[in-house]
Short mmCIF file of C-alpha atoms in Angstrom, two decimals:
data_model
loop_
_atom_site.label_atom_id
_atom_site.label_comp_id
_atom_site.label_asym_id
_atom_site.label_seq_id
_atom_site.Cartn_x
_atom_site.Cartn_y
_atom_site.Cartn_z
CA UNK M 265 192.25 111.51 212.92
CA UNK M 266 189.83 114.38 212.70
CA UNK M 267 192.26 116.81 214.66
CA UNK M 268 194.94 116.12 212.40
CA UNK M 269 193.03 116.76 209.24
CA UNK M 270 191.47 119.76 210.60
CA UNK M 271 194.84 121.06 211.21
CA UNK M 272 195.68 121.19 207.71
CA UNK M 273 193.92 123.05 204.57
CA UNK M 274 195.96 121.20 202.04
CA UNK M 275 194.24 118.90 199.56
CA UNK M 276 195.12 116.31 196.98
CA UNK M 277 193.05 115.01 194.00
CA UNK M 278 192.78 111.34 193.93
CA UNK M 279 191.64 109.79 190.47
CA UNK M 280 190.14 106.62 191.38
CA UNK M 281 188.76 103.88 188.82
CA UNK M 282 184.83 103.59 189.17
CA UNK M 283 182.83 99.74 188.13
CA UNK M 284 179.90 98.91 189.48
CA UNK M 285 179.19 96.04 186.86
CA UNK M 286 175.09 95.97 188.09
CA UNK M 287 174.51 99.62 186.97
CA UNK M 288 177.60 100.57 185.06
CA UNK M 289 177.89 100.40 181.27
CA UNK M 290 182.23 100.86 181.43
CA UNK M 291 184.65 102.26 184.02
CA UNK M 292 184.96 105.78 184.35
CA UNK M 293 187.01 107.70 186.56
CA UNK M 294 186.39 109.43 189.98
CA UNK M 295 187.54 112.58 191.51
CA UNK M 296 187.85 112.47 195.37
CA UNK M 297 189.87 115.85 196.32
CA UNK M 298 190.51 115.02 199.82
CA UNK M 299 193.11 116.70 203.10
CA UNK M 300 196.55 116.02 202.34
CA UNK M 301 198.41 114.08 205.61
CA UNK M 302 201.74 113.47 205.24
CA UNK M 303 201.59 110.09 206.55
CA UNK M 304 198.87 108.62 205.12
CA UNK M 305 199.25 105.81 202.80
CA UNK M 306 197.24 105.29 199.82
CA UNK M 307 195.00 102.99 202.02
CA UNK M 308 194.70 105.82 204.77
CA UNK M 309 193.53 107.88 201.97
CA UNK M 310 190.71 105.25 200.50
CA UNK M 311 189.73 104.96 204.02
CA UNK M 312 188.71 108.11 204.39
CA UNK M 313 187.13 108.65 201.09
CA UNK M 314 184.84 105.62 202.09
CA UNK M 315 184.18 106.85 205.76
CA UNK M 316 183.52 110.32 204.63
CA UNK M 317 182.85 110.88 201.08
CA UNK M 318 181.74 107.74 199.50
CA UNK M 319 180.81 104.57 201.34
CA UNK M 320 179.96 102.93 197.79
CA UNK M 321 183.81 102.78 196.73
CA UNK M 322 185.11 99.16 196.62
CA UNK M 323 188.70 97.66 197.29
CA UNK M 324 190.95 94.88 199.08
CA UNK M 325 192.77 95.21 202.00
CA UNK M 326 193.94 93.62 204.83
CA UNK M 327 197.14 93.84 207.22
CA UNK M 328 198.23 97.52 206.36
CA UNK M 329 201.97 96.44 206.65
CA UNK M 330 202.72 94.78 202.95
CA UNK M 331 202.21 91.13 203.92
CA UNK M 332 198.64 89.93 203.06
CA UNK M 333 199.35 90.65 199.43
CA UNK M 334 195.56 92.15 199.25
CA UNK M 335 196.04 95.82 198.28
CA UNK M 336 197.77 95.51 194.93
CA UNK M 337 196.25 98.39 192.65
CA UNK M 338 198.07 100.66 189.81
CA UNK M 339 199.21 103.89 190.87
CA UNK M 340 199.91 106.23 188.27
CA UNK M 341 200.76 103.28 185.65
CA UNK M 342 202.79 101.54 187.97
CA UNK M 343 201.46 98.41 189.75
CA UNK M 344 202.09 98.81 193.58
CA UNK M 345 200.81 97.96 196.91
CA UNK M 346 198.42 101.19 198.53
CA UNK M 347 199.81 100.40 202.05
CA UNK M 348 203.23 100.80 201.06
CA UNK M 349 202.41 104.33 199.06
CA UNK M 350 202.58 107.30 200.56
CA UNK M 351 200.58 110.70 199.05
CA UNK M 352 203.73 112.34 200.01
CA UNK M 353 205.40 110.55 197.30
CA UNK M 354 203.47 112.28 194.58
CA UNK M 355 201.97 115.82 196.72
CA UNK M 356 201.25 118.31 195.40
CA UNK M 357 200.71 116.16 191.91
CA UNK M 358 197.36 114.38 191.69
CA UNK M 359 197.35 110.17 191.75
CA UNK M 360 195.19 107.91 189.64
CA UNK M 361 194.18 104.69 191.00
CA UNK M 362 193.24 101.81 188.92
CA UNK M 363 192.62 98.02 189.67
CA UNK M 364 195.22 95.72 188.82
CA UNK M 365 195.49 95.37 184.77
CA UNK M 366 195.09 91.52 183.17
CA UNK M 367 192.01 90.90 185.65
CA UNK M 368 188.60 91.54 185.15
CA UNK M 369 187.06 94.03 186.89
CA UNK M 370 184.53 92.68 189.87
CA UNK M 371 183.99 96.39 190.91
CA UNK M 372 186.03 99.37 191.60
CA UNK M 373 189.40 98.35 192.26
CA UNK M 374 188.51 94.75 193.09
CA UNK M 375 189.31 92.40 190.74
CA UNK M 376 188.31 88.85 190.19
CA UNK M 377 191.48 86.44 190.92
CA UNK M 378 189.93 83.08 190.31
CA UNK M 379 191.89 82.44 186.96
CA UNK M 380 195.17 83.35 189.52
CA UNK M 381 194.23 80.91 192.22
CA UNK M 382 193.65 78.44 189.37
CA UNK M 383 196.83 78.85 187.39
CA UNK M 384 198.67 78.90 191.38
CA UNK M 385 197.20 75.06 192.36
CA UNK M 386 198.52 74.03 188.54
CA UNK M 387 202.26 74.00 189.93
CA UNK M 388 201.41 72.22 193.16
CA UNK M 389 203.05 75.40 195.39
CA UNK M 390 203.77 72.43 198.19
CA UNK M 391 205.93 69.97 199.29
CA UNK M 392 205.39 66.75 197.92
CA UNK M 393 207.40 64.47 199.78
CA UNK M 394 205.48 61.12 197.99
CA UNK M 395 209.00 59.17 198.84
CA UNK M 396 207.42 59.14 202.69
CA UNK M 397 203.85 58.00 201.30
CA UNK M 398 204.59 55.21 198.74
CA UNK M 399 208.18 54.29 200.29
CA UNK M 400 209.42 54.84 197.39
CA UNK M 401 213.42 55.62 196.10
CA UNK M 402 213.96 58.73 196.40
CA UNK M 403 214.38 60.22 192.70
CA UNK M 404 216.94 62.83 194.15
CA UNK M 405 219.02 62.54 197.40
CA UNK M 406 217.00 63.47 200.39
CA UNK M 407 217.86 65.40 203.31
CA UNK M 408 218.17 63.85 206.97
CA UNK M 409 215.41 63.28 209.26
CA UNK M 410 215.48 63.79 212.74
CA UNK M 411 213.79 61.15 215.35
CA UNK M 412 210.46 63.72 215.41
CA UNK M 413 209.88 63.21 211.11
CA UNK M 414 211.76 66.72 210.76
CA UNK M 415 213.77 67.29 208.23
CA UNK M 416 216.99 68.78 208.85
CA UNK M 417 218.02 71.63 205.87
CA UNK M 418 221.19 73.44 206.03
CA UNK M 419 221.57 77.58 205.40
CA UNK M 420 222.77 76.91 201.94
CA UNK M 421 219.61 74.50 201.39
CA UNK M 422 217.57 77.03 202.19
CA UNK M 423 219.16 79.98 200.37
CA UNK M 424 218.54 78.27 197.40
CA UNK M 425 214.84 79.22 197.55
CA UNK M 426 214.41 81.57 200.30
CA UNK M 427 213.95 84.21 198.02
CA UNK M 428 211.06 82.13 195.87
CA UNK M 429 209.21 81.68 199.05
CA UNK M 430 208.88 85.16 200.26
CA UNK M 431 205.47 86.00 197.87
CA UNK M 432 202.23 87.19 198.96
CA UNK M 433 200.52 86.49 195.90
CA UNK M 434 199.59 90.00 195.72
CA UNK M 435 199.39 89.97 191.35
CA UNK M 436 201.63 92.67 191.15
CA UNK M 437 203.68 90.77 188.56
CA UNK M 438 200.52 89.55 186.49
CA UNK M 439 199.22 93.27 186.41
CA UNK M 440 203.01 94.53 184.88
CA UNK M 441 203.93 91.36 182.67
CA UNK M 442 202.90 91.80 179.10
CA UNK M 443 202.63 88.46 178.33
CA UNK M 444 199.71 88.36 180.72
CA UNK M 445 197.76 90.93 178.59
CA UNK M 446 198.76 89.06 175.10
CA UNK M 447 198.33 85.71 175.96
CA UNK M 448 195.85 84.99 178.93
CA UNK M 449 196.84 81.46 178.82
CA UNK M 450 200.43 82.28 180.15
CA UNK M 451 201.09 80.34 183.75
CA UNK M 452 202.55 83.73 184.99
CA UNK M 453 205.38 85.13 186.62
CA UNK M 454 204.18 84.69 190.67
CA UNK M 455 202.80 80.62 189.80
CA UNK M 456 205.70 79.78 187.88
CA UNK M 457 207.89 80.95 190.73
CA UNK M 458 206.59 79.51 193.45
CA UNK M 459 206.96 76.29 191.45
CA UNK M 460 210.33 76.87 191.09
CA UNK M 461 210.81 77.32 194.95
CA UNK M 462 209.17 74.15 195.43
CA UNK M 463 211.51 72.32 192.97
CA UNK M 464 214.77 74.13 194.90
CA UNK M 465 213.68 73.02 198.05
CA UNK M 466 215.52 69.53 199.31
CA UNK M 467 213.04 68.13 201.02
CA UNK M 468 210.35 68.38 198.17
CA UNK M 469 210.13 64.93 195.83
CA UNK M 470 207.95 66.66 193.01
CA UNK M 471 209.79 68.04 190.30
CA UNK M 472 208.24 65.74 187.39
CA UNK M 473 204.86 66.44 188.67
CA UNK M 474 204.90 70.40 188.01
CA UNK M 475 207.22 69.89 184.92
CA UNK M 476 204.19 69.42 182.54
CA UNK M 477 202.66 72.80 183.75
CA UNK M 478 206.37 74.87 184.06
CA UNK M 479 207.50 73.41 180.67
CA UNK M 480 204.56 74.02 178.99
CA UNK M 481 204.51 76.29 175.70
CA UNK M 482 201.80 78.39 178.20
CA UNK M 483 204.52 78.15 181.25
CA UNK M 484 207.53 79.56 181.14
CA UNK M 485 208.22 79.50 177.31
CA UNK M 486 205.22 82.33 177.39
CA UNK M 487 207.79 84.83 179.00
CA UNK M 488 209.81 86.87 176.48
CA UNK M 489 212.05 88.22 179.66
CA UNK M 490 210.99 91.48 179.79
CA UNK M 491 211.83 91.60 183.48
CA UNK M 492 208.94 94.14 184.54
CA UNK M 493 207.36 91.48 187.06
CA UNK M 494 210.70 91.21 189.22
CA UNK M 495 210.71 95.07 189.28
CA UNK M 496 207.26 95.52 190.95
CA UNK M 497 207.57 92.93 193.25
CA UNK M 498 206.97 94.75 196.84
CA UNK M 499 209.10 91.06 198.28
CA UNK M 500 212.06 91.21 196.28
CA UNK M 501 211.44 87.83 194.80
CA UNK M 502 213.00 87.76 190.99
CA UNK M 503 209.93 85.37 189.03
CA UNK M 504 211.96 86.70 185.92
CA UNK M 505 214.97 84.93 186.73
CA UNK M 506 212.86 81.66 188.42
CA UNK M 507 211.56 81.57 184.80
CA UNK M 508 214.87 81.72 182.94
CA UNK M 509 216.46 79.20 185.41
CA UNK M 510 213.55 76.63 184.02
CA UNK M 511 213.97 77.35 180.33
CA UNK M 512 217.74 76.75 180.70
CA UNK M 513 216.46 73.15 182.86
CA UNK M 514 213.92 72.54 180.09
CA UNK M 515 216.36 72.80 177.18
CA UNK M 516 218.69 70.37 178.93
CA UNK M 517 215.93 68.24 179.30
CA UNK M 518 215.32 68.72 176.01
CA UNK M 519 218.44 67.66 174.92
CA UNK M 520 218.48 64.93 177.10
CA UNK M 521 215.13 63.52 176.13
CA UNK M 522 216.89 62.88 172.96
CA UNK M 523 220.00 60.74 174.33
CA UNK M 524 218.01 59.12 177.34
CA UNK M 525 214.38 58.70 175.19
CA UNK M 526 213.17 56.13 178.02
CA UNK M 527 213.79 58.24 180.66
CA UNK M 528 210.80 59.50 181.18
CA UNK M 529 208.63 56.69 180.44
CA UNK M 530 209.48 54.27 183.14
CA UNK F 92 211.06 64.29 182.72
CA UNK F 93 208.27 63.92 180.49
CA UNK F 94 209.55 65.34 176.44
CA UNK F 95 208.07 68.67 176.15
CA UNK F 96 205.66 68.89 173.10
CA UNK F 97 207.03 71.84 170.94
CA UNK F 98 210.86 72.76 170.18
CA UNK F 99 210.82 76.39 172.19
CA UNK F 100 213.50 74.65 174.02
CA UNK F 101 215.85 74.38 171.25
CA UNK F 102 215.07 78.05 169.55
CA UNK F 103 215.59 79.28 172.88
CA UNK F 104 219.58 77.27 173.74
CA UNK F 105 220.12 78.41 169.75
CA UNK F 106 218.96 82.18 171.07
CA UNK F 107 221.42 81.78 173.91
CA UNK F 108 224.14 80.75 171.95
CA UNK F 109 223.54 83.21 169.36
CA UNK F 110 223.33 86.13 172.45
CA UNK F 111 226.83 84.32 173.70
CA UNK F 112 228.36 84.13 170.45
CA UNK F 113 227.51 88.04 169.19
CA UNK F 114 228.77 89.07 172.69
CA UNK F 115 232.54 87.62 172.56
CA UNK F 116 232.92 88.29 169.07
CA UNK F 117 231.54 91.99 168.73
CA UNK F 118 233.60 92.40 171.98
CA UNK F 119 236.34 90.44 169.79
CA UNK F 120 236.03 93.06 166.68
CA UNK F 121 235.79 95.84 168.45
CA UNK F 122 239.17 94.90 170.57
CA UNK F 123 240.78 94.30 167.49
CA UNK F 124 240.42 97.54 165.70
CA UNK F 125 241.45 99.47 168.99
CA UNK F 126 244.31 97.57 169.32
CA UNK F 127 245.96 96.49 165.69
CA UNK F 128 246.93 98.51 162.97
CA UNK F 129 244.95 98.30 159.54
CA UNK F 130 247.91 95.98 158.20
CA UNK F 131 247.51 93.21 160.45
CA UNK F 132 243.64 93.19 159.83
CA UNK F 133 243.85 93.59 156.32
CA UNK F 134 241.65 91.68 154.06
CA UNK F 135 244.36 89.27 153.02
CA UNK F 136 245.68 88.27 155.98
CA UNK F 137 241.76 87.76 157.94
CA UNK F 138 240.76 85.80 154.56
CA UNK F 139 244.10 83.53 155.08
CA UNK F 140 243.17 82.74 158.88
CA UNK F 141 239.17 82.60 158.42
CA UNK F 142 238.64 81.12 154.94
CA UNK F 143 241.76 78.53 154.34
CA UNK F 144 242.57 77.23 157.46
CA UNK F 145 240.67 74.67 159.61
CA UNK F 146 240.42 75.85 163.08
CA UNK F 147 239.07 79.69 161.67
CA UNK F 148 236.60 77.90 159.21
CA UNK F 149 235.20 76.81 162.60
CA UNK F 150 235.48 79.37 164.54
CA UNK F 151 234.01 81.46 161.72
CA UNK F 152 230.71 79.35 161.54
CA UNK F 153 231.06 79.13 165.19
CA UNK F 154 230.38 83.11 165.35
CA UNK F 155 228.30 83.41 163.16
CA UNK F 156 225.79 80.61 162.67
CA UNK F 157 223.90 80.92 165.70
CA UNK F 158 223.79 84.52 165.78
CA UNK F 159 221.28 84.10 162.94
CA UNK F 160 219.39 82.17 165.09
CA UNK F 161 219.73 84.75 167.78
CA UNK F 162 218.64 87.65 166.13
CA UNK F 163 215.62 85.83 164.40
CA UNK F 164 214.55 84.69 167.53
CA UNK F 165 214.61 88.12 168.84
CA UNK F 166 212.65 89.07 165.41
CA UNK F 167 210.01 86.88 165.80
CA UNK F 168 209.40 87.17 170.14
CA UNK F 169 210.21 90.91 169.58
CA UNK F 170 206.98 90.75 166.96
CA UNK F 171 204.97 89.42 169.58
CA UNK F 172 206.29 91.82 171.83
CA UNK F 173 204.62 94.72 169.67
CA UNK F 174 201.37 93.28 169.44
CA UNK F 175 202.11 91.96 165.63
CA UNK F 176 200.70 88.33 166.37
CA UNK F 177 202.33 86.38 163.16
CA UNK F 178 201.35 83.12 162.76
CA UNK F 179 203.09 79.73 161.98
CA UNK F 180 203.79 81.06 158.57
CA UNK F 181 205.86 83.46 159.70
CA UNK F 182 207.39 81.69 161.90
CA UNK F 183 208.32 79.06 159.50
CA UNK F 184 209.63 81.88 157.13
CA UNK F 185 211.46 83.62 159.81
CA UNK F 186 213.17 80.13 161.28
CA UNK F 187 213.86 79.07 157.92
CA UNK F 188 215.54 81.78 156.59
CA UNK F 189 217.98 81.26 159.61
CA UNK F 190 218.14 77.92 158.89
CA UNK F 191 218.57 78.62 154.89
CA UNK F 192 221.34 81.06 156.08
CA UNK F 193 222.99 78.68 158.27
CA UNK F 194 223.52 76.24 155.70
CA UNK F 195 224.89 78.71 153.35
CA UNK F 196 227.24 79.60 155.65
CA UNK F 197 228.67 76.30 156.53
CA UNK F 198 229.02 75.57 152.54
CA UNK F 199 230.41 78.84 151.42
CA UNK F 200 233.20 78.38 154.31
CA UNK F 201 233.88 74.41 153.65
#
């Protein structure tokens, strides 16, 4: 690493976020001006500032290759991942590094994801397959077993919800939805869409369990659709359109609840 | 499915039918003055089709009752949107007037 830095004098000026809650009175930025590599990620580049220039500077990260979902942080206003950006993307232009906005602040660009975790358990992000525990009827028609206890799902089954399943929790969407900022309460874009995958899939029996959370006036009737969250999202998934698919669900039930009042009290 | 607690759900189906309804008819208007002469839309002839018979009474109110509630609802989330937090009061006004509107409607056409 050293030979390759030494064989460039080019520099870029990181701005980076600075909180250290035990001696700080608010954030303030820092300037790191550090060599330029044209393949360096972000990461690369906090790396070295901690190896070389500042060993006190805080931040998550794990697999280097966008799947852990730990090194969401906002570049430049934008709320990305720092192992998929590169410096080249914004050299000779100076970047500015902030933690991920809607959290607090633990330190530096770490930020405290309890409330997160909380508001992801709320939808039950699992199978719940309760028919096999209480032999119960099935409320909606289940898929075939095989003679191991494996349920059989078919391409189709699985496209339903495939994209739904691909997040890595990494709060992108919660840093760029607005809602998140305006009303903390909100469920959120990634929660509410992993409940939604959960409700697509065949082979899951819990629908009515996560509908108090998803139809809640905090779940997805927070969202005014502004459609930033499914634009960060370094997985594809769409948690916009997961949320508009439940509204149009909850105002049939709505409706419904009206013709059928009994239904839901048996 | 347990009865949700508040009536989002049925601001937000009027919303979509309002969004539905401004789409095909705008798109409807806008056809219609590329494509006829001033004669054939003139006032008498639209008031004939819209105002005296049945099926464009209906489709009148069809167009343009919801919208109300399609714009309003934009009104009052776009509020929110801009950091103006109105309370129930306003919301009250602002879904009233729609309804207030609505009602109009329906008896100035019938």
């Amino acid at each position: 690493m050293t030979d390759m830095i030494k064989t460039n004098d080019r520099t870029i000026t990181l701005e980076i976020l600075r909180y250290n809650p035990e001696s700080d009175e608010a954030p303030t930025f820092g300037t790191f001006e550090i060599p330029y590599v044209e393949d360096w990620s972000l990461l690369d580049a906090l790396e070295y500032i901690k190896d070389e220039m500042d060993s006190s500077l805080s931040y998550r990260w794990s697999c280097r290759m966008a799947v852990c979902g730990s090194c969401g942080m906002v570049i430049n206003g934008k709320p990305q991942l720092g192992c998929e950006t590169f410096l080249r993307s914004y050299y000779p232009e100076k970047m500015r590094i902030e933690p991920l906005a809607n959290f607090p602040i633990e330190r530096d660009l770490v930020v405290d994801s309890s409330d997160f975790i909380k508001k992801l358990e709320s939808v039950k992000p699992y199978i719940i397959d309760a028919v096999d525990a209480t032999k119960a009827a099935p409320k909606k028609k289940q898929p075939e077993k095989t003679s191991t206890g494996v349920y059989k799902q078919k391409p189709a089954e699985l496209g339903l919800y495939k994209q739904f399943s691909m997040c890595i929790n990494c709060m992108l969407c919660y840093s760029a939805c607005p809602q998140m900022g305006l009303n903390p309460l909100f469920t959120g874009p990634a929660a509410l869409a992993l409940g939604h995958r959960y409700n697509l899939d065949n082979r899951d029996q819990g629908a009515d369990e996560r509908t108090e959370v998803i139809q809640d006036k905090n779940g997805v009737w927070s969202c005014t659709f502004v459609g930033y969250c499914s634009e960060v999202c370094p997985k594809n998934v769409d948690p916009a359109a997961a949320i508009n698919q439940n509204k149009a669900q909850g105002a049939q039930d709505w409706a419904l609840s009206f013709l059928m009042p009994r239904k839901g009290d048996k | 499915m347990s009865k949700p607690k508040h009536i989002e759900p049925l601001l937000w189906s009027l919303f979509g039918a309002g969004g539905m309804t401004i789409a095909f008819f705008m798109t409807g208007i806008i056809l219609s003055l590329v494509f006829f002469d001033a004669s054939t839309l003139s006032y008498e002839r639209m008031h004939a089709f819209f105002m005296e018979s049945w099926i464009g009474r209906l489709s009148i109110i069809v167009a343009l009752v919801p919208s109300y509630w399609g714009c309003i609802h934009r009104v009052y989330h776009g509020m929110h949107d801009l950091q103006i937090h109105a309370g129930n009061g306003i919301k009250v006004l602002c879904y009233g007037f729609a309804m207030v509107l609505s009602i109009a409607t329906v008896v100035v056409v019938i």
